[in-house]
Short mmCIF file of N, CA and C in Angstrom, two decimals:
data_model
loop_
_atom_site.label_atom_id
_atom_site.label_comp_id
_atom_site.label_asym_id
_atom_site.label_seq_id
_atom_site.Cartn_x
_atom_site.Cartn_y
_atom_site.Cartn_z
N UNK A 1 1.08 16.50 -12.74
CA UNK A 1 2.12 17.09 -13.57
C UNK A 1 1.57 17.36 -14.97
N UNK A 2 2.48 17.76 -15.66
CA UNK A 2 1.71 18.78 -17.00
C UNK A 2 1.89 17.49 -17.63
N UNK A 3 1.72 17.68 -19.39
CA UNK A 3 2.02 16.89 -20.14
C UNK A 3 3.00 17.15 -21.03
N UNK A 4 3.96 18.36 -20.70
CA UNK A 4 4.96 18.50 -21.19
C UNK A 4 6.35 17.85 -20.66
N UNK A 5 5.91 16.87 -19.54
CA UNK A 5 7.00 16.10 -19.16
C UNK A 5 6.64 14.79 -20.06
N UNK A 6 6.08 14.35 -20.58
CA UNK A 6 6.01 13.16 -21.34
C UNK A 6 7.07 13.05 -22.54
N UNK A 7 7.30 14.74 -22.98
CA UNK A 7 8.57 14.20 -23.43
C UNK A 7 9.79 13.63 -23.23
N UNK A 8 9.79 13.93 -21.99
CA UNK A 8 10.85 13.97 -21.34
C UNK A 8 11.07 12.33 -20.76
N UNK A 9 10.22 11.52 -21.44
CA UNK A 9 10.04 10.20 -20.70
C UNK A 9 11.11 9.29 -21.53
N UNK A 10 12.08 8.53 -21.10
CA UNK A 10 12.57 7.11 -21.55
C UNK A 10 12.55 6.33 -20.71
N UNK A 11 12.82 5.00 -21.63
CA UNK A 11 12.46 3.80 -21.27
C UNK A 11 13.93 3.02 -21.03
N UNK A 12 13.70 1.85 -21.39
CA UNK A 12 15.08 0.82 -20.87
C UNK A 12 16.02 0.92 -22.31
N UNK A 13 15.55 0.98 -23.53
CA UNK A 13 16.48 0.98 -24.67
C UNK A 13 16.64 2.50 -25.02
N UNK A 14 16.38 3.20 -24.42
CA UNK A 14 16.45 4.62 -24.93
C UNK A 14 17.79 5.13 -23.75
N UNK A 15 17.12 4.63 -22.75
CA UNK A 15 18.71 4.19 -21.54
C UNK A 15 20.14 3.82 -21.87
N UNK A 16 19.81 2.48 -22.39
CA UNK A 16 20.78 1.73 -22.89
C UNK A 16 21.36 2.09 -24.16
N UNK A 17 20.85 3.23 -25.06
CA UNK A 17 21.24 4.01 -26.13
C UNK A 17 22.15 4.43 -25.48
N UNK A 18 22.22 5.53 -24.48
CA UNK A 18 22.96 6.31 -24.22
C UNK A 18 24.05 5.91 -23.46
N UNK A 19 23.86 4.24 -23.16
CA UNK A 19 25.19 3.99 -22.18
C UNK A 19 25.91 3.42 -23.61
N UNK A 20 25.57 2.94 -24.44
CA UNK A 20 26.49 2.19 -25.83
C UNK A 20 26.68 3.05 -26.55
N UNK A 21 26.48 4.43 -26.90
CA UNK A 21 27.03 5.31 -27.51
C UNK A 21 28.34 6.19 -26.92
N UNK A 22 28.01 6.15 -25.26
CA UNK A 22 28.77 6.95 -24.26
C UNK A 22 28.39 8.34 -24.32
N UNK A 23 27.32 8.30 -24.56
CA UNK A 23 26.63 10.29 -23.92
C UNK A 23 26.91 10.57 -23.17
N UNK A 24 27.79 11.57 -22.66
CA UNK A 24 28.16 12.01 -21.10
C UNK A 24 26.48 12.44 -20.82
N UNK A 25 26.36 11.48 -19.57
CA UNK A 25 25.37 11.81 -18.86
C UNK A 25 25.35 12.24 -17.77
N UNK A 26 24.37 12.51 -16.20
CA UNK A 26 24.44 12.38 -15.12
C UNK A 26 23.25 11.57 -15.13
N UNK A 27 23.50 9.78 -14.33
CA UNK A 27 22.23 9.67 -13.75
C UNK A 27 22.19 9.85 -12.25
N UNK A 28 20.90 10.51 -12.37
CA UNK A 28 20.63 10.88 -10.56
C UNK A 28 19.85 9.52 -10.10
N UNK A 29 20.06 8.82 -8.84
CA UNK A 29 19.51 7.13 -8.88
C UNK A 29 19.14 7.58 -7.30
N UNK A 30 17.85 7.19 -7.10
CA UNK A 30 17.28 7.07 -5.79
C UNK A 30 16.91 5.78 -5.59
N UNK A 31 17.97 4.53 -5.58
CA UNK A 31 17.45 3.78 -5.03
C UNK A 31 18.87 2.77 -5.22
N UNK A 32 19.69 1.69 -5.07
CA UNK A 32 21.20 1.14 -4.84
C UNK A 32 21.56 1.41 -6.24
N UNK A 33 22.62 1.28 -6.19
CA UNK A 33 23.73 1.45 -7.65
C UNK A 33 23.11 -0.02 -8.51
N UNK A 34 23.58 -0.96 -7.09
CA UNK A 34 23.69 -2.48 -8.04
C UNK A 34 22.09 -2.76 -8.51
N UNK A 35 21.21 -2.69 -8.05
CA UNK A 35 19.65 -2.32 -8.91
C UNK A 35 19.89 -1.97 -10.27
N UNK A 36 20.23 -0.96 -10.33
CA UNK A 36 20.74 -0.32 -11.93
C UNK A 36 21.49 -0.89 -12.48
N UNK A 37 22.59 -1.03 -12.58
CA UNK A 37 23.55 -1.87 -12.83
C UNK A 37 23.35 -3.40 -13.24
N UNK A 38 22.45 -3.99 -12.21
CA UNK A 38 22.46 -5.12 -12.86
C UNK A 38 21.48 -5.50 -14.24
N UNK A 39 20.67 -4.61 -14.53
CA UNK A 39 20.09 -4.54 -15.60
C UNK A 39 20.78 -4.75 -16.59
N UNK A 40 22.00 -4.07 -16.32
CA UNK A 40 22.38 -3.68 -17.52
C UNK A 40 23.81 -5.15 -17.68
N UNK A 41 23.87 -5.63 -16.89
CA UNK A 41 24.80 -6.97 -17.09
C UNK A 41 24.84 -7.66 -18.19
N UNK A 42 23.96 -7.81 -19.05
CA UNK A 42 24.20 -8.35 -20.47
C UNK A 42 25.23 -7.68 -21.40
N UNK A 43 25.63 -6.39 -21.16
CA UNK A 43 26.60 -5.63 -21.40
C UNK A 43 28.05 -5.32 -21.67
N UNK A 44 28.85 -5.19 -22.07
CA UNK A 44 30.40 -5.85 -22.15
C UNK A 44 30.72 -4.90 -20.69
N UNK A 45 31.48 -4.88 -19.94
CA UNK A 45 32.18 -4.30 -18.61
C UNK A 45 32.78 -3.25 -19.32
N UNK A 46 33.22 -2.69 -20.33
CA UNK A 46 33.44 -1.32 -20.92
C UNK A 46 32.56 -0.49 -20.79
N UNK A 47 31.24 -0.54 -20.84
CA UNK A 47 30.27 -0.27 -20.76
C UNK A 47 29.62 0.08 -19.79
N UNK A 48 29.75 -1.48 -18.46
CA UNK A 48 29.09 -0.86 -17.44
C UNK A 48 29.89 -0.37 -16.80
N UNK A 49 31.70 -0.12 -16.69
CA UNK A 49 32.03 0.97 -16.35
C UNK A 49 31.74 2.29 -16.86
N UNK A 50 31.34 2.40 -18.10
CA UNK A 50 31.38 4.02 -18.26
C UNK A 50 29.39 4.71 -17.60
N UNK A 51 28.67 3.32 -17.53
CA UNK A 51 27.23 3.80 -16.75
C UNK A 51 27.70 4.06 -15.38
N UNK A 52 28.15 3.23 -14.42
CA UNK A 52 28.77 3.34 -13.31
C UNK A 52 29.36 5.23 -13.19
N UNK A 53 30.41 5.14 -13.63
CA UNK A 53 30.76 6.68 -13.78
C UNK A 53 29.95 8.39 -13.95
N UNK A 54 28.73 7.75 -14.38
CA UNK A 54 27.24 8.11 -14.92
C UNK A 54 26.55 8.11 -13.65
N UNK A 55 26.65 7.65 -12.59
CA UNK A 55 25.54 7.54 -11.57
C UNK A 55 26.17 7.79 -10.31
N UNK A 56 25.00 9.12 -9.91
CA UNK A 56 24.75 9.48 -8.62
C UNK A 56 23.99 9.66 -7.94
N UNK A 57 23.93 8.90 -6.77
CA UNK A 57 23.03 8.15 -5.63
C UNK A 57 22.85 9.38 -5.04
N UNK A 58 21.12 9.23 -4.21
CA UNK A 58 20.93 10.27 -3.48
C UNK A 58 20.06 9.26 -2.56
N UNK A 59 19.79 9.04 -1.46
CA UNK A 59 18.74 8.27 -0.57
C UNK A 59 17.58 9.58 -0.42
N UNK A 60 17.39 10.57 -0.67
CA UNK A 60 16.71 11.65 0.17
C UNK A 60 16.47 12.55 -1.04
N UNK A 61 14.69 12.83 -1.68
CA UNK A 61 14.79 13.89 -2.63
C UNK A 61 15.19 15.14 -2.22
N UNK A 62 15.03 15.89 -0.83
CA UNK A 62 16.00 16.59 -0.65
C UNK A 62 17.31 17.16 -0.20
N UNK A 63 17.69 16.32 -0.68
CA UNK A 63 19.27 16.43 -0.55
C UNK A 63 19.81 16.56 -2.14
N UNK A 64 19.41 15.93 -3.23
CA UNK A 64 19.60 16.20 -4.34
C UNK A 64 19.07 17.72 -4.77
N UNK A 65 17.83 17.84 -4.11
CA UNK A 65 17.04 19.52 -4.45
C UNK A 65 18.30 20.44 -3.47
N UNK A 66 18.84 20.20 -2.62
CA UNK A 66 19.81 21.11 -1.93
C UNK A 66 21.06 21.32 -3.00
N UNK A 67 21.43 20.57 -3.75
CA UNK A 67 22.75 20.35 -4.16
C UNK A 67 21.93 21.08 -5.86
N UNK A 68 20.87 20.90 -6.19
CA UNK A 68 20.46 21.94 -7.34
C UNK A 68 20.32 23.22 -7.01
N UNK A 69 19.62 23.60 -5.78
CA UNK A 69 19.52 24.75 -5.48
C UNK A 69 20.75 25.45 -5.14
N UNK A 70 21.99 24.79 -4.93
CA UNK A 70 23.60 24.96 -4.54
C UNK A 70 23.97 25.66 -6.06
N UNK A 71 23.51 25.15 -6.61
CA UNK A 71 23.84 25.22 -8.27
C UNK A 71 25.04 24.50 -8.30
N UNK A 72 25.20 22.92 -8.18
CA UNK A 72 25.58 21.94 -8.15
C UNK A 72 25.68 21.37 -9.61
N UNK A 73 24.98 21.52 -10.42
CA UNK A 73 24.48 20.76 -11.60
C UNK A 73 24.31 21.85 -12.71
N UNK A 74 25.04 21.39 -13.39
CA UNK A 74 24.63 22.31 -15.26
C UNK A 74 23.33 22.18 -15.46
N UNK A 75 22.72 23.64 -15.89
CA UNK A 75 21.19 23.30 -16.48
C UNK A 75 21.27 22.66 -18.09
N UNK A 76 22.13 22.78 -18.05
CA UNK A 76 22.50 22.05 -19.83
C UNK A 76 22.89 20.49 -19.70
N UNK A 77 23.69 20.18 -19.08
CA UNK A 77 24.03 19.11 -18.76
C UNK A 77 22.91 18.05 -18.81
N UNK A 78 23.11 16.90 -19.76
CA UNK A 78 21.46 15.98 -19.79
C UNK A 78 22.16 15.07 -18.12
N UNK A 79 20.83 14.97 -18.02
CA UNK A 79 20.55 14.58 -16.82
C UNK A 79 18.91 13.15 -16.69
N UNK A 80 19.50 11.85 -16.02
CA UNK A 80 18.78 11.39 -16.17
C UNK A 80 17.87 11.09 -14.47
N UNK A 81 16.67 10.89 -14.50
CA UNK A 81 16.51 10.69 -13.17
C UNK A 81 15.63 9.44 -12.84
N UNK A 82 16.20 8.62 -12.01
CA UNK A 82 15.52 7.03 -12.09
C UNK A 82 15.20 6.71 -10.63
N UNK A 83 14.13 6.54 -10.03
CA UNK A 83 13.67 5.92 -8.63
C UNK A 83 13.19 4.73 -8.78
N UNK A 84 12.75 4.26 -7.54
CA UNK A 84 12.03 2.95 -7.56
C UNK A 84 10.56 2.65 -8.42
N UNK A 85 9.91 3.63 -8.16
CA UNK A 85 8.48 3.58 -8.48
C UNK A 85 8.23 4.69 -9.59
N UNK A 86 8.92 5.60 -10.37
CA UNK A 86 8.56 7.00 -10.71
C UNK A 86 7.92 8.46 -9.88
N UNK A 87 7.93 8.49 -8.98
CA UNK A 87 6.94 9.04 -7.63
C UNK A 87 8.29 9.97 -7.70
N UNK A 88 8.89 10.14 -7.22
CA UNK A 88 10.12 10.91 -6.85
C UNK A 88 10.49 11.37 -7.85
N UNK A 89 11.40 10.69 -9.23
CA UNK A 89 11.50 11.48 -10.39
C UNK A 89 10.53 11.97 -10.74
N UNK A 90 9.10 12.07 -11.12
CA UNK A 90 8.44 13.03 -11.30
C UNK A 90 8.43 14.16 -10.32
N UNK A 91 8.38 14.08 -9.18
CA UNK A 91 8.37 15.50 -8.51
C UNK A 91 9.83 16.21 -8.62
N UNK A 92 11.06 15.49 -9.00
CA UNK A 92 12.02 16.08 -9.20
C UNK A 92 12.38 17.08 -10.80
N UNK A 93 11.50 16.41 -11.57
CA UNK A 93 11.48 16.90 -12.93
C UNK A 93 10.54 18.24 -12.69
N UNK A 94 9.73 18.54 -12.30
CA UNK A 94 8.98 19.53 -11.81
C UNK A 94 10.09 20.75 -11.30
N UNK A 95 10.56 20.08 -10.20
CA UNK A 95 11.37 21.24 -9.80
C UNK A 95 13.03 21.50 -11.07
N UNK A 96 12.98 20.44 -11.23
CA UNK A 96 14.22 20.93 -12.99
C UNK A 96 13.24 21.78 -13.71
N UNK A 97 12.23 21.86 -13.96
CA UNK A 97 11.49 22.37 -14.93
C UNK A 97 11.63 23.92 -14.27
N UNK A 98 10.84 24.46 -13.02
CA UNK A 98 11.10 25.49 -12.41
C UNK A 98 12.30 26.36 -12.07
N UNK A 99 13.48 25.63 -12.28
CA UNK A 99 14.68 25.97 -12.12
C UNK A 99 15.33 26.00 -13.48
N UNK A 100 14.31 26.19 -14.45
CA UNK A 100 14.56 25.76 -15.60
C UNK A 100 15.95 25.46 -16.58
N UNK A 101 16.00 24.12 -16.27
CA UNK A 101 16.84 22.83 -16.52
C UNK A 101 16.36 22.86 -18.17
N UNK A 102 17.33 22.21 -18.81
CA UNK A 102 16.49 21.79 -20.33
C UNK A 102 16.70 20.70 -20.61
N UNK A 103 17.69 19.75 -20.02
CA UNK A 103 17.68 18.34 -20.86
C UNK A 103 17.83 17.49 -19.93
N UNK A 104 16.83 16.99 -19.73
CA UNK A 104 16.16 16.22 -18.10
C UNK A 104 15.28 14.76 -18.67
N UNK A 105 15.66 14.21 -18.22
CA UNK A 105 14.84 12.82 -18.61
C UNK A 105 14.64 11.70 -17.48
N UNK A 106 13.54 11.09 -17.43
CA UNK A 106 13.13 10.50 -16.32
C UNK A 106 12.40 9.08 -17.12
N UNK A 107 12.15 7.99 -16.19
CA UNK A 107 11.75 7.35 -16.39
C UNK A 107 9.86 6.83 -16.01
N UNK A 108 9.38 7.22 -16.08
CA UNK A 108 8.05 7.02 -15.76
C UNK A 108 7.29 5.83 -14.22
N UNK A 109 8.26 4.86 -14.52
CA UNK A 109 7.58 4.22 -13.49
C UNK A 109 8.63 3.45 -12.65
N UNK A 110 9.97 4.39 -13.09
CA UNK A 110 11.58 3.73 -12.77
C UNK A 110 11.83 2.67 -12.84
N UNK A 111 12.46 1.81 -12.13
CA UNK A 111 13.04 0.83 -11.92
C UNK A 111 12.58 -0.48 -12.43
N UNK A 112 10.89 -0.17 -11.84
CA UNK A 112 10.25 -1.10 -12.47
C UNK A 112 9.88 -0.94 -14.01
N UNK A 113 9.57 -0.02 -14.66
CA UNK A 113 9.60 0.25 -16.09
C UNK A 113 10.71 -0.21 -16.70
N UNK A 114 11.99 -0.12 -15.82
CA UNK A 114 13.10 -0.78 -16.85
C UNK A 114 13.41 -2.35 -16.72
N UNK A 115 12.45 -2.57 -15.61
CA UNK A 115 12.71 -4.55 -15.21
C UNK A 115 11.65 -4.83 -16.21
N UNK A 116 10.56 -4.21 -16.87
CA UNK A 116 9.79 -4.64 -17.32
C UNK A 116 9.63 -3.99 -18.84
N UNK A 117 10.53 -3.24 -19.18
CA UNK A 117 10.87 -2.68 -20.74
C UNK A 117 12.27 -3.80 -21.28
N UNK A 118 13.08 -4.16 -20.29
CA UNK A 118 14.04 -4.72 -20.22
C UNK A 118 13.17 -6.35 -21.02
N UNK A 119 12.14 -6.84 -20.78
CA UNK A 119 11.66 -8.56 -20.91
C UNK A 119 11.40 -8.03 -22.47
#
């Protein structure tokens, strides 16, 4: 991938910015709700209801690429994208990029970047 996705990279407090401010977001989550979620349990429940509301599960990168190519999703709309490993959100940011999306953010090494940005 280029290196113009590096901007596009956050971490666990750059995350958690956007759930304590309430940015309408979309997160796109390839991997259980409660994974995500429980990260964020130090949190008041105001809160992790309004992340909750924020997240949509996909088991299958294409099935999320069907529902973009549907034109399912605002290209304006920020959009966050979080997997297990980063492997998947990067190839999904690729295709936001080609479909050109503009406010797309991913996490680099997912799940685990945020169990381990989180310590």
């Amino acid at each position: 991938m280029g290196h113009e996705f590096n901007l596009n990279q956050i971490g666990f407090y750059q995350l958690e910015n956007l759930i304590l401010q309430r940015v309408p977001f979309k997160l796109i989550l390839f991997a259980e709700k409660s994974e995500l979620i429980n990260l964020f349990q130090h949190l008041n429940p105001y809160y992790l209801n309004f992340l909750d509301g924020q997240i949509e599960t996909f088991n299958y990168e294409n099935e999320f690429e069907k529902k973009l190519n549907d034109g399912l999703f605002n290209k304006e709309q920020p959009m966050v994208i979080v997997c297990p490993d980063g492997k998947i959100s990067e190839s999904i940011i690729f295709h936001l990029e080609k479909l050109n999306f503009i406010n797309y953010y991913w996490i680099p090494k997912g799940l685990k970047d945020l169990r381990t940005d989180k310590m």
